[in-house]
Coordinates of N, CA and C in Angstrom, one line a residue:
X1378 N -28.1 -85.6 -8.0 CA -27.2 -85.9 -9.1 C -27.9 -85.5 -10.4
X1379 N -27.5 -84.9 -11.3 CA -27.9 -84.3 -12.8 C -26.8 -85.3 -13.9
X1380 N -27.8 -85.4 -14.2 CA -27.3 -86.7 -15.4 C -28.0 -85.8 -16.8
X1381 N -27.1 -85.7 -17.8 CA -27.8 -85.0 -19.5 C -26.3 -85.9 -19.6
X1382 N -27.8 -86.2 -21.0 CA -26.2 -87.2 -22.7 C -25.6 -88.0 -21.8
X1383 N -26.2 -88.6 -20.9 CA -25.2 -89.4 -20.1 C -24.0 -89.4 -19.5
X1384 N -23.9 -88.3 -19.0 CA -23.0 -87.5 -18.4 C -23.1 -87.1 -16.8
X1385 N -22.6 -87.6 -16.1 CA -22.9 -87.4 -14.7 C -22.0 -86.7 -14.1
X1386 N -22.7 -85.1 -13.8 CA -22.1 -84.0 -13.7 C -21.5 -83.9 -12.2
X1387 N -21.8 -84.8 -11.3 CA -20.9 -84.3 -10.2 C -19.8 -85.1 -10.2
X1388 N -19.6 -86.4 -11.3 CA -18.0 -86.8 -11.4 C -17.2 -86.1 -11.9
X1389 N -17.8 -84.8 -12.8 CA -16.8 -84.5 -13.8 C -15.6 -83.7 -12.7
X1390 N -15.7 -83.7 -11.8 CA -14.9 -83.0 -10.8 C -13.6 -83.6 -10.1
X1391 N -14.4 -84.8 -10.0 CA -13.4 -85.7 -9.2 C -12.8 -86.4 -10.2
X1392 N -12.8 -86.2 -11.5 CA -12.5 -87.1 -12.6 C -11.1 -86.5 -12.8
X1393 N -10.2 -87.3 -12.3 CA -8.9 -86.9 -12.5 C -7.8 -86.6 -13.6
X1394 N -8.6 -87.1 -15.3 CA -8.9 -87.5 -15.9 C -9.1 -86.3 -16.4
X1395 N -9.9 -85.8 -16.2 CA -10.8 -84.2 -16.8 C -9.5 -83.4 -17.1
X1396 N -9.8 -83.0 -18.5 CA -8.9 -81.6 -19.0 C -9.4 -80.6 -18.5
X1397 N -9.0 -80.0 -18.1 CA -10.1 -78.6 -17.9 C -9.6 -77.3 -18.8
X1398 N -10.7 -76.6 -19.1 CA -11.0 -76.0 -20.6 C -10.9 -74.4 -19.8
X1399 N -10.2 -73.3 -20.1 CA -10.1 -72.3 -19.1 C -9.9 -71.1 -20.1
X1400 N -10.7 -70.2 -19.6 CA -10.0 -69.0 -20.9 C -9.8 -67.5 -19.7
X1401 N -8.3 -67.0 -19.8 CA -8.6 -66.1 -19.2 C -8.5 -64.6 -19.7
X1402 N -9.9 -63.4 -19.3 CA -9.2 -62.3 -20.0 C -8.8 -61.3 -19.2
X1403 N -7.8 -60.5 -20.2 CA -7.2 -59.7 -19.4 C -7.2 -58.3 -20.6
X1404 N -7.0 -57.4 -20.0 CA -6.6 -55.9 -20.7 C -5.7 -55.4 -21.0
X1405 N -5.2 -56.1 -22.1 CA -3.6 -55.6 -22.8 C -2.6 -56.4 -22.2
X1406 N -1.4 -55.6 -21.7 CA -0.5 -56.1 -21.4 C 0.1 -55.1 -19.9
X1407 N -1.3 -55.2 -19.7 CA -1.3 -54.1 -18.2 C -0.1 -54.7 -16.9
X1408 N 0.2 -54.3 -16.5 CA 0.5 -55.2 -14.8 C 0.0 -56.2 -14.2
X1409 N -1.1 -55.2 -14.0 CA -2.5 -56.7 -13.5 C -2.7 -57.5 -14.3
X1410 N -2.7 -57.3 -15.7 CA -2.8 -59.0 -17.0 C -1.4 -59.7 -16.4
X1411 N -0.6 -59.5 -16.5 CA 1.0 -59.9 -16.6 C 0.7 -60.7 -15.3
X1412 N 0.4 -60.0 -14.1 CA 0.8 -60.6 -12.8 C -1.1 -61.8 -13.1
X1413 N -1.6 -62.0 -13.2 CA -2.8 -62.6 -13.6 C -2.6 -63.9 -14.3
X1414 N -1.8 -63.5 -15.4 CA -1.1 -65.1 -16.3 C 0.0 -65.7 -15.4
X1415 N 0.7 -64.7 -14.9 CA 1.6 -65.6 -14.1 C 1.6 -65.9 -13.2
X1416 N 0.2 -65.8 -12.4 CA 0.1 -66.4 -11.2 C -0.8 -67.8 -11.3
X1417 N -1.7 -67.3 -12.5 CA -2.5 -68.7 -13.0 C -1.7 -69.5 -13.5
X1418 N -0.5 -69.5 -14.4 CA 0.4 -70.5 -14.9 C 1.2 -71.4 -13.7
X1419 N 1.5 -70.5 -13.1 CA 2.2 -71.6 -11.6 C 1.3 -72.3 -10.9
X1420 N -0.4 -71.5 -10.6 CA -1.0 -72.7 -10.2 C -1.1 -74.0 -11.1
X1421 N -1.5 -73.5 -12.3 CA -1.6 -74.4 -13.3 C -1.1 -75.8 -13.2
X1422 N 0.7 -75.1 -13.3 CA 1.5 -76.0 -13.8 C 2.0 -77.1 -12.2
X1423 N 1.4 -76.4 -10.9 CA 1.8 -77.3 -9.6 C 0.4 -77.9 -9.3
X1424 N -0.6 -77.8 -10.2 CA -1.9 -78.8 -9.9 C -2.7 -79.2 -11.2
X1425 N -2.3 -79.0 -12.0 CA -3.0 -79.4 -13.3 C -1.7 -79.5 -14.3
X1426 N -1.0 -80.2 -14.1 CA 0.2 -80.5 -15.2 C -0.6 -81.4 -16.3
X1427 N -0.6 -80.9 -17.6 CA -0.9 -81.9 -18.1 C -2.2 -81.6 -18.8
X1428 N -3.1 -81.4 -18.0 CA -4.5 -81.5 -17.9 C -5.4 -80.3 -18.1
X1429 N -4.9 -79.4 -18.5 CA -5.3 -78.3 -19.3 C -5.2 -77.6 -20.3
X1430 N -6.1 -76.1 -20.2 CA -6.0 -76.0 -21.9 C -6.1 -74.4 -21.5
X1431 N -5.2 -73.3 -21.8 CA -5.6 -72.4 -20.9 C -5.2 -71.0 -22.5
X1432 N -6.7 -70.6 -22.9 CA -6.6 -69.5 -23.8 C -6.2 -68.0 -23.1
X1433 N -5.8 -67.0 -23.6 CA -5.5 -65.7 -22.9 C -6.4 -65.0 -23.9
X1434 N -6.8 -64.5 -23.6 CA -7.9 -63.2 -24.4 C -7.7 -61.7 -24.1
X1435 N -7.3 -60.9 -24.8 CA -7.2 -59.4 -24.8 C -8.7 -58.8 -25.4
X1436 N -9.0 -58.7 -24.1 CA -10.4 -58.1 -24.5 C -10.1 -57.0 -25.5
X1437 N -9.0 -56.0 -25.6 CA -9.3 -54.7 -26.4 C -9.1 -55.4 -28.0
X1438 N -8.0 -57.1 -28.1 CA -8.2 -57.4 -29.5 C -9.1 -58.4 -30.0
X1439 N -9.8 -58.9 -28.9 CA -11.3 -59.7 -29.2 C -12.1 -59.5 -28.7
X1440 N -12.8 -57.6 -28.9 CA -14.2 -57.6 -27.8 C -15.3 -58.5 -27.9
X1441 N -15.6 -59.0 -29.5 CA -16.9 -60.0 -29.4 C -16.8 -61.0 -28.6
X1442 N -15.4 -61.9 -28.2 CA -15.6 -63.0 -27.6 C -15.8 -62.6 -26.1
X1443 N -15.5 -61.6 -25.7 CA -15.5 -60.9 -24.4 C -17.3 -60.3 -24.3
X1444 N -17.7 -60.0 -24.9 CA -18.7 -60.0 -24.8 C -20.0 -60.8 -25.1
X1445 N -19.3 -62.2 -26.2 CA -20.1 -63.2 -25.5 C -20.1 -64.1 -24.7
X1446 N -19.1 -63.4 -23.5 CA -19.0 -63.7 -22.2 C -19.5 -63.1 -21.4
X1447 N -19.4 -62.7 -21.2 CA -20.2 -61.7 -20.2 C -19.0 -61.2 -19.2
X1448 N -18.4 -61.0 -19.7 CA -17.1 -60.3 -19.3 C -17.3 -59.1 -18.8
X1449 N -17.8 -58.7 -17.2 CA -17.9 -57.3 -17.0 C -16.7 -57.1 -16.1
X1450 N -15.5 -57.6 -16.1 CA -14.8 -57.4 -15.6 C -13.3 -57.9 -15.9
X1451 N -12.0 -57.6 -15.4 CA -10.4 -58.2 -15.9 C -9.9 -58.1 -15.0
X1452 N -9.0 -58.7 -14.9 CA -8.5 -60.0 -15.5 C -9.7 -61.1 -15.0
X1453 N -10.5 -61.7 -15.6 CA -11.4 -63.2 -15.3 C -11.6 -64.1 -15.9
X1454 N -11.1 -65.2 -14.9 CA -10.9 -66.3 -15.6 C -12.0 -67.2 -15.6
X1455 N -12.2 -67.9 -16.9 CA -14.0 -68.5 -17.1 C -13.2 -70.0 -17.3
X1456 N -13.7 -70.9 -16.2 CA -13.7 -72.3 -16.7 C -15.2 -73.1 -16.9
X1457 N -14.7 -73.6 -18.1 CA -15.6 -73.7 -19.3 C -16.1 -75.5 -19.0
X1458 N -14.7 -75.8 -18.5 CA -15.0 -77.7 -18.6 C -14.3 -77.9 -17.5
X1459 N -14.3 -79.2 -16.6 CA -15.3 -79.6 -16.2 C -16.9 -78.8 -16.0
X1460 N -17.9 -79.2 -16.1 CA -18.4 -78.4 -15.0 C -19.0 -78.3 -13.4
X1461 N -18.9 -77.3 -13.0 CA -19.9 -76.3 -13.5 C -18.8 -75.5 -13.7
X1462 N -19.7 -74.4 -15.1 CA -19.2 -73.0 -15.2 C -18.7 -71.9 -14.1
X1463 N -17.1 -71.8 -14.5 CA -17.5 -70.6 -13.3 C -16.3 -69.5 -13.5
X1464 N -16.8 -68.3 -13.2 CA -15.7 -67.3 -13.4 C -15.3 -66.8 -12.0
X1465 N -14.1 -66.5 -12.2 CA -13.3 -65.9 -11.2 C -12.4 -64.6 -11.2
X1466 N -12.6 -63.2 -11.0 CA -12.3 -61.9 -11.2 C -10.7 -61.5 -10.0
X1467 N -9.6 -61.3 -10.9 CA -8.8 -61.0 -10.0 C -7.3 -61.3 -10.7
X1468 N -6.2 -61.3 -9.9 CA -5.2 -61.6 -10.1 C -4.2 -63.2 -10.1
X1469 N -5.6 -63.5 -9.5 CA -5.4 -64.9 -9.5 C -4.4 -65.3 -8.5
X1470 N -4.2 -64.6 -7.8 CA -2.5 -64.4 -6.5 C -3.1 -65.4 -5.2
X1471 N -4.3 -65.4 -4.9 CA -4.9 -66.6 -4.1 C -5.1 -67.6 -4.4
X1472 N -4.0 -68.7 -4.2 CA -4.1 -69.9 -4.6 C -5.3 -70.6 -4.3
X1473 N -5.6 -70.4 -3.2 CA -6.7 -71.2 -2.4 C -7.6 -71.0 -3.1
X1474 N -8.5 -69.7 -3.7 CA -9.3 -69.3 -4.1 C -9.3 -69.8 -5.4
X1475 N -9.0 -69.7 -5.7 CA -8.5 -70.3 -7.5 C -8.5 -72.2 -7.5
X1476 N -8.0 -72.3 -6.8 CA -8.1 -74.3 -6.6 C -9.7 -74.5 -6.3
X1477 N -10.4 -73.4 -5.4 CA -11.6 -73.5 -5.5 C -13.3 -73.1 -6.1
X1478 N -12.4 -72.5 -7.2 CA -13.0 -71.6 -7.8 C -13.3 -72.8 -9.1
X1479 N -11.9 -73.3 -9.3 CA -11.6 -74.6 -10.5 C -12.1 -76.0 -9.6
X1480 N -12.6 -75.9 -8.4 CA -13.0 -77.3 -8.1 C -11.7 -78.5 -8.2
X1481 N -11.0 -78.1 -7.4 CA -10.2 -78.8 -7.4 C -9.4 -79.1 -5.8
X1482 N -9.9 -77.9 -4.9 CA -9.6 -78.4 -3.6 C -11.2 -77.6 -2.8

């Protein structure tokens, strides 16, 4: 168990309770962006109603924040909160992968 600031990081997961903090980027208004937001929004919205916070980022109109991410790839989506940190590269069309990517199944 890892405990900082009094925080006990392997609840933050199971904490039902947890907003989760998500930013995803994508490249314009490509196909793969488009199909990317709207596969993430239906998961979103059939397992985290409520309980999130989900930014979209065009890397070509905010490279700095893309690159202080470490963004070597698009469409990826970086969740920020709960943690742990974690990115996930793709279209986001695998639900399974994505529930597990976000710690949530």
């Amino acid at each position: 168990m890892v405990i900082e600031n009094g925080e006990d990081y392997n609840n933050w997961n199971t904490n039902e309770d947890s907003v989760y903090q998500l930013r995803l980027f994508v490249a314009g208004a490509s196909s793969l962006s488009i199909r990317a937001i709207n596969n993430l929004k239906s998961i979103l919205t059939e397992h985290l109603e409520g309980r999130y916070e989900l930014e979209v980022i065009d890397i070509h109109q905010q490279p700095l924040i893309a690159l202080s991410e470490d963004i070597t790839a698009v469409p990826m989506l970086v969740k920020k909160f709960p943690a742990p940190n974690r990115k996930l590269i793709g279209d986001m069309s695998d639900t399974a992968k994505v529930l597990r990517g976000l710690s949530i199944k």
